[in-house]
XYZ file of C-alpha atoms in Angstrom:
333
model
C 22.763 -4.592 -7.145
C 19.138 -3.364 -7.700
C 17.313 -3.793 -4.816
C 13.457 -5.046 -5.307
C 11.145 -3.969 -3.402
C 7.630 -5.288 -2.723
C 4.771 -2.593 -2.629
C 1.230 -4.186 -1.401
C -1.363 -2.297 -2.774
C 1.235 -0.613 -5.164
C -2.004 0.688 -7.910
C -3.706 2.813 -5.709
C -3.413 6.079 -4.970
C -0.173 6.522 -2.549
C 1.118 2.951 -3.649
C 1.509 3.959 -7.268
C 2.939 7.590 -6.441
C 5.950 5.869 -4.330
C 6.588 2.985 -7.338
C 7.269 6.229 -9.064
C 9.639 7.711 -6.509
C 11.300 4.215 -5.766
C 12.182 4.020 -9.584
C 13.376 7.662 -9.756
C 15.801 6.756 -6.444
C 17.501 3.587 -8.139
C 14.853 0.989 -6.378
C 12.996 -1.812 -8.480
C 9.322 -1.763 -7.041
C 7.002 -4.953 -8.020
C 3.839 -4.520 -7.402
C 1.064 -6.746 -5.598
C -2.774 -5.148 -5.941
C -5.950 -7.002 -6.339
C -7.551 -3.883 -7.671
C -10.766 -3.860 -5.279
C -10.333 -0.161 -5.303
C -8.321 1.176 -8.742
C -7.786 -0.017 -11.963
C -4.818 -1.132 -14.349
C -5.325 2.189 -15.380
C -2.924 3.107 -12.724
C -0.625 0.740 -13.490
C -0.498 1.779 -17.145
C -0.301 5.543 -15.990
C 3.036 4.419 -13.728
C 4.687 2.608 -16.890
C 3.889 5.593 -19.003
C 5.652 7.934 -16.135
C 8.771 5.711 -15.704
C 8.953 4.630 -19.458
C 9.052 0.838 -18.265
C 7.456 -2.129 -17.812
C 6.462 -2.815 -14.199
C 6.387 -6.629 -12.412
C 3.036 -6.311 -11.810
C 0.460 -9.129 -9.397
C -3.035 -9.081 -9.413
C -2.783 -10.999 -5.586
C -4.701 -10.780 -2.587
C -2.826 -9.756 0.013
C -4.792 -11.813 2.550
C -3.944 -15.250 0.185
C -0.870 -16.721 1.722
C -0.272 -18.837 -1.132
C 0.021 -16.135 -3.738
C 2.037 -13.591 -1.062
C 4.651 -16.476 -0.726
C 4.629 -17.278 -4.289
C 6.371 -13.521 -4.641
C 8.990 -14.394 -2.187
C 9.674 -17.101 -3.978
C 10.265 -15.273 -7.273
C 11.971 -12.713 -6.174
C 14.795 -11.538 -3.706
C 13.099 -9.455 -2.396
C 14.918 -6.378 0.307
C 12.092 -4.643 1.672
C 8.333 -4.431 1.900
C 6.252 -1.397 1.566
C 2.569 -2.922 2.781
C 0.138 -0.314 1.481
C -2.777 -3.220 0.932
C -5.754 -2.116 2.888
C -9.571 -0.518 2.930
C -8.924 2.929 3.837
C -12.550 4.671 3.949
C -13.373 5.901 7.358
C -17.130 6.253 6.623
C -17.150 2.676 4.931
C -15.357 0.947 8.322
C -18.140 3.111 10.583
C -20.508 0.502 8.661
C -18.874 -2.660 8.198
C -16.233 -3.017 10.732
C -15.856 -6.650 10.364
C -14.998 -6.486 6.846
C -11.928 -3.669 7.774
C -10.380 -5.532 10.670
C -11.006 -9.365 9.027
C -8.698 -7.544 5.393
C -6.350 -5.141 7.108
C -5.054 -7.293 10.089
C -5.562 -10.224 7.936
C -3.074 -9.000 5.179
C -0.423 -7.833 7.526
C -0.239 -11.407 9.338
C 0.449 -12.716 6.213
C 3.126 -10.199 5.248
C 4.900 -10.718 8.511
C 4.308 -14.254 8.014
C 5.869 -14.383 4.764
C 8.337 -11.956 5.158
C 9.968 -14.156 8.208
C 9.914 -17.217 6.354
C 11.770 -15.377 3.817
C 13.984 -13.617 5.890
C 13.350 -10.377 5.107
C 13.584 -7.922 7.881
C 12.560 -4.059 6.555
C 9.052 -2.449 6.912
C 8.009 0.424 5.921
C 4.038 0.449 7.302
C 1.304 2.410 5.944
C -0.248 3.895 9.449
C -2.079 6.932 9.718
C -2.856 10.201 11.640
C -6.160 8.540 12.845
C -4.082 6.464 15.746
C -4.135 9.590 17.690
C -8.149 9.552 17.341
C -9.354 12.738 18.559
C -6.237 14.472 20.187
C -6.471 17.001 23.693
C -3.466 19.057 22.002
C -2.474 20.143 18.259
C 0.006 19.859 16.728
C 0.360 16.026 17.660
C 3.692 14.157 18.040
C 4.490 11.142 17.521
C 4.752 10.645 21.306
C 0.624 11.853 21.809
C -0.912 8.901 23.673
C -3.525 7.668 21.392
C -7.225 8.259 22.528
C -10.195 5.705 21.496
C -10.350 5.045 17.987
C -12.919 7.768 15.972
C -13.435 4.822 13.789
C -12.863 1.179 12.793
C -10.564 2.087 10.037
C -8.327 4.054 12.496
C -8.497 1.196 14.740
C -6.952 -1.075 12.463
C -4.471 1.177 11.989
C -3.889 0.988 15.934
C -3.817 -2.436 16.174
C -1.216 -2.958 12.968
C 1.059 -0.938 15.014
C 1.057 -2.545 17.844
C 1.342 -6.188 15.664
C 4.631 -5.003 14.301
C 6.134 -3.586 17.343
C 5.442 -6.989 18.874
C 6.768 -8.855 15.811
C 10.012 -6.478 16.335
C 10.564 -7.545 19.795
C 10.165 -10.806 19.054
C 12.342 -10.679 16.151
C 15.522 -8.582 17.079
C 17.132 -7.844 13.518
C 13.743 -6.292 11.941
C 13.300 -2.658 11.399
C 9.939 -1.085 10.533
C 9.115 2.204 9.834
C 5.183 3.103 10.776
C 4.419 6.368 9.144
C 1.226 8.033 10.192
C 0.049 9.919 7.377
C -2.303 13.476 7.586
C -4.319 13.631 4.753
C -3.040 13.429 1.463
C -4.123 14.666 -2.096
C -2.393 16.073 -5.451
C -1.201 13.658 -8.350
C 1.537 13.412 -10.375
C 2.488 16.874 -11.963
C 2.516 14.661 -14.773
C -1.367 13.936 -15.180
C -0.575 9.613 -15.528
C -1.700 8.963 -12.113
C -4.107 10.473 -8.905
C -6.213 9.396 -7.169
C -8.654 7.371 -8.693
C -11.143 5.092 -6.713
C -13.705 2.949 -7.316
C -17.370 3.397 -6.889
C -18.015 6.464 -4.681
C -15.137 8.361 -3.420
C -14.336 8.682 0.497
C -11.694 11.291 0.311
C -12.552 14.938 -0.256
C -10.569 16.139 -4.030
C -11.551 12.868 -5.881
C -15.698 14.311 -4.696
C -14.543 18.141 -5.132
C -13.245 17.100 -8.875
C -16.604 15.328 -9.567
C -18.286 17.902 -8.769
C -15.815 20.682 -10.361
C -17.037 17.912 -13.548
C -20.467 18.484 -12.748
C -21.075 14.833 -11.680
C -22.123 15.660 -8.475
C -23.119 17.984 -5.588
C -20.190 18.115 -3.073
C -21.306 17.655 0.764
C -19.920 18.387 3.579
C -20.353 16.990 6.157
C -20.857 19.382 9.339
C -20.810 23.101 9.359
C -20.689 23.386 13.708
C -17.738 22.038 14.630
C -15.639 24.478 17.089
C -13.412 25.467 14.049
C -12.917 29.032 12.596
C -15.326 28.667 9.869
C -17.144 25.207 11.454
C -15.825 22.714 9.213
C -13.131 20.055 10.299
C -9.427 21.281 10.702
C -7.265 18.978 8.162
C -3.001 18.786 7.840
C -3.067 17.909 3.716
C -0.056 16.542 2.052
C 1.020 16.537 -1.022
C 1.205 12.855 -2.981
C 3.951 13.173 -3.921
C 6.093 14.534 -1.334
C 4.279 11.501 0.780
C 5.652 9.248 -1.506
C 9.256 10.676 -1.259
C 8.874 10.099 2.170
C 8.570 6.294 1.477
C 11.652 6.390 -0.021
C 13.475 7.748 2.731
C 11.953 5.568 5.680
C 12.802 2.386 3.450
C 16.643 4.099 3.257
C 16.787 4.458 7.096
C 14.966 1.166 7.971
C 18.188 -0.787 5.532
C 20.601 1.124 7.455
C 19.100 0.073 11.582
C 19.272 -3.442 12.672
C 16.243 -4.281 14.607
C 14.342 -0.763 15.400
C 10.640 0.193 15.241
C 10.176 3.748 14.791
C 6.941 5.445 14.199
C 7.072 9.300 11.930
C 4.655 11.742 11.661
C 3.897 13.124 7.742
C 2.296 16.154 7.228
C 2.988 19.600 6.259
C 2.124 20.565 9.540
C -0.275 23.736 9.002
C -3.894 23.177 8.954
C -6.614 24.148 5.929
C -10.202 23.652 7.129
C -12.746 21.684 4.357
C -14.449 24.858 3.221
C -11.244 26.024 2.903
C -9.586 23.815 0.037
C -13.248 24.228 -1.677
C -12.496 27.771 -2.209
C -8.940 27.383 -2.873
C -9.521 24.874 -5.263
C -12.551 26.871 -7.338
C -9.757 30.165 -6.906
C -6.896 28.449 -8.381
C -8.630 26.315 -11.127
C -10.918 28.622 -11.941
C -13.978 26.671 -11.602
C -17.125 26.635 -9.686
C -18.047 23.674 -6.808
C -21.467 23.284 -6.428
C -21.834 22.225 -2.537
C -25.009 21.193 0.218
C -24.010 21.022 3.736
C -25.105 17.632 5.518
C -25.133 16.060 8.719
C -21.670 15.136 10.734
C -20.328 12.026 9.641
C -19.590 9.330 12.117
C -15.757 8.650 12.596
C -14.658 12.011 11.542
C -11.997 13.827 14.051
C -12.225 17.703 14.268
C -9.270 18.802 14.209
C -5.575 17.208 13.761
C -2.652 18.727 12.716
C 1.330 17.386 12.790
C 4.213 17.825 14.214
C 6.658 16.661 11.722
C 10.020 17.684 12.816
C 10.930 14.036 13.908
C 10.356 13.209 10.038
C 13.048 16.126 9.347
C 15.607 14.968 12.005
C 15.795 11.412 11.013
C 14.603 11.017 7.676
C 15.604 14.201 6.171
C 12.638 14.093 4.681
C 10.177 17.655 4.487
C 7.531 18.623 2.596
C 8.537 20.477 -0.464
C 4.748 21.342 -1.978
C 2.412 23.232 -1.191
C -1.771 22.748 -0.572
C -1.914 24.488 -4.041
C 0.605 22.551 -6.047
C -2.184 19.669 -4.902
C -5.068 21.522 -5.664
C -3.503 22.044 -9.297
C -2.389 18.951 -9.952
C -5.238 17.159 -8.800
C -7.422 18.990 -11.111
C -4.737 18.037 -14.130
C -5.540 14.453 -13.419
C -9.074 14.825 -13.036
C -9.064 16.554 -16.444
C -7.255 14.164 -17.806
């Protein structure tokens, strides 16, 4: 039998790369998004990938009503709960509005998902739990330090709400998987990354600007780094997404486990960095200002992804460049 699973925030930008590689591994994704941050463009650009018609929500992941009302639709097998505000810059100003939606929208999933009886997790975490680590490359063992930001602190906190939820409740399995920093698209063009309003991340700002939309800045040129911008471990989309695929395989085979994984490449590209290597590869010209440091931003992070390889059999298989190119085919697009 097909197994559905739910994906919360499934348009945007890793959500709709992993209903991609669920349908390409035999899975049935359905989709819950509100779109505060992408479009039914990327919805559209999925269906045109997979050649089929998604179960597509426009729900709020924070309305308990309309999360149960997909539980009640659908047998549903496991959860991948993507639904959040992600922009580290944006939390550093209204860090009320990030902890009220993020923790609010994983209480309800957890809610929902017990009432339902559903007991697999796979949890969109990220590399900013460690906050600003003593010692690179980090494991998934690092103790985590303070928080750089409110975003990252949400991320802490969801954590530690599912591992209590799993002791409480001794047949769930979750997977937490701390992401690095990912970019690319789909080699396909369909779907990228594609925000609302003013990007956060760096390749949606460096493609604006690639456009000539903008003036890329970045943001700190002294930071005790080789050429003084911040250290980064970038990922590729779609290898991230792959890696959903094969947490949500290992969390249907425990019975009541709470793992956390580490995904990155695990090498490190500094900022100025992918600039150049985008402008060599594409062949086109960033126009860049250096600015001030930005609050919340770490240094320097890097992973250790070898637990990843040993569990999930899941590694990288793209490189930094295969992003840089296929982000550009999107943006041109």
């Amino acid at each position: 039998m097909e197994k559905n699973i739910l994906i919360t925030g499934g348009a945007g930008f890793i959500g709709s790369h992993t209903a991609v590689a669920l349908h390409q591994a035999g899975l049935k994704p359905i989709i819950v998004d509100n779109l505060s941050n992408t479009s039914m463009e990327m919805v559209h650009g999925i269906e045109n990938i997979i050649q089929e018609k998604l179960v597509f929500h426009p729900y709020d992941c924070c309305n308990k009503e309309q999360v149960k009302s997909i539980f009640e639709q659908y047998p549903i097998h496991g959860v991948i709960h993507f639904a959040a505000f992600k922009s580290v810059a944006e939390s550093v100003l209204e860090p009320q509005k990030y902890m009220k939606n993020n923790m609010g929208s994983l209480e309800v999933m957890l809610e929902c998902m017990k009432d339902a009886g559903v007991n697999n997790l796979v949890f969109s975490s990220s590399a900013t739990v460690y906050g600003e680590p003593d010692d690179n490359p980090v494991t998934e063992d690092t103790p985590f330090k303070k928080a750089a930001s409110p975003y990252g602190e949400t991320k802490q906190l969801g954590e530690d709400c599912i591992q209590s939820y799993c002791t409480e409740n001794i047949h769930f399995n979750a997977a937490l998987l701390r992401y690095f920093n990912p970019i690319g698209a789909h080699p396909s063009g369909n779907i990228g990354e594609l925000p609302l309003g003013i990007p956060n991340n760096l390749l949606p700002l460096v493609n604006q600007a690639a456009k000539g939309e903008r003036v890329l800045k970045i943001f700190g040129k002294d930071y005790n780094t080789p050429d003084g911008t911040c250290l980064r471990d970038y990922i590729h989309v779609m290898d991230l997404a792959e890696a959903h695929v094969a947490a949500l395989r290992w969390v249907f085979g425990q019975n009541g486990t709470c793992q956390a994984f580490n995904l990155g490449q695990g090498k490190v590209d500094s900022v100025l960095s992918i600039i150049q290597n985008f402008e060599s590869i594409n062949g086109v010209a960033i126009p860049y200002e250096w600015s001030e440091r930005r609050p919340g931003d770490v240094e320097q992070i890097w992973a250790n992804a070898s637990k990843a390889k040993n569990i999930l059999g899941w590694e990288t298989k793209r490189s930094t460049s295969d992003a840089l190119r296929d982000s550009w085919n999107f943006a041109k697009k």
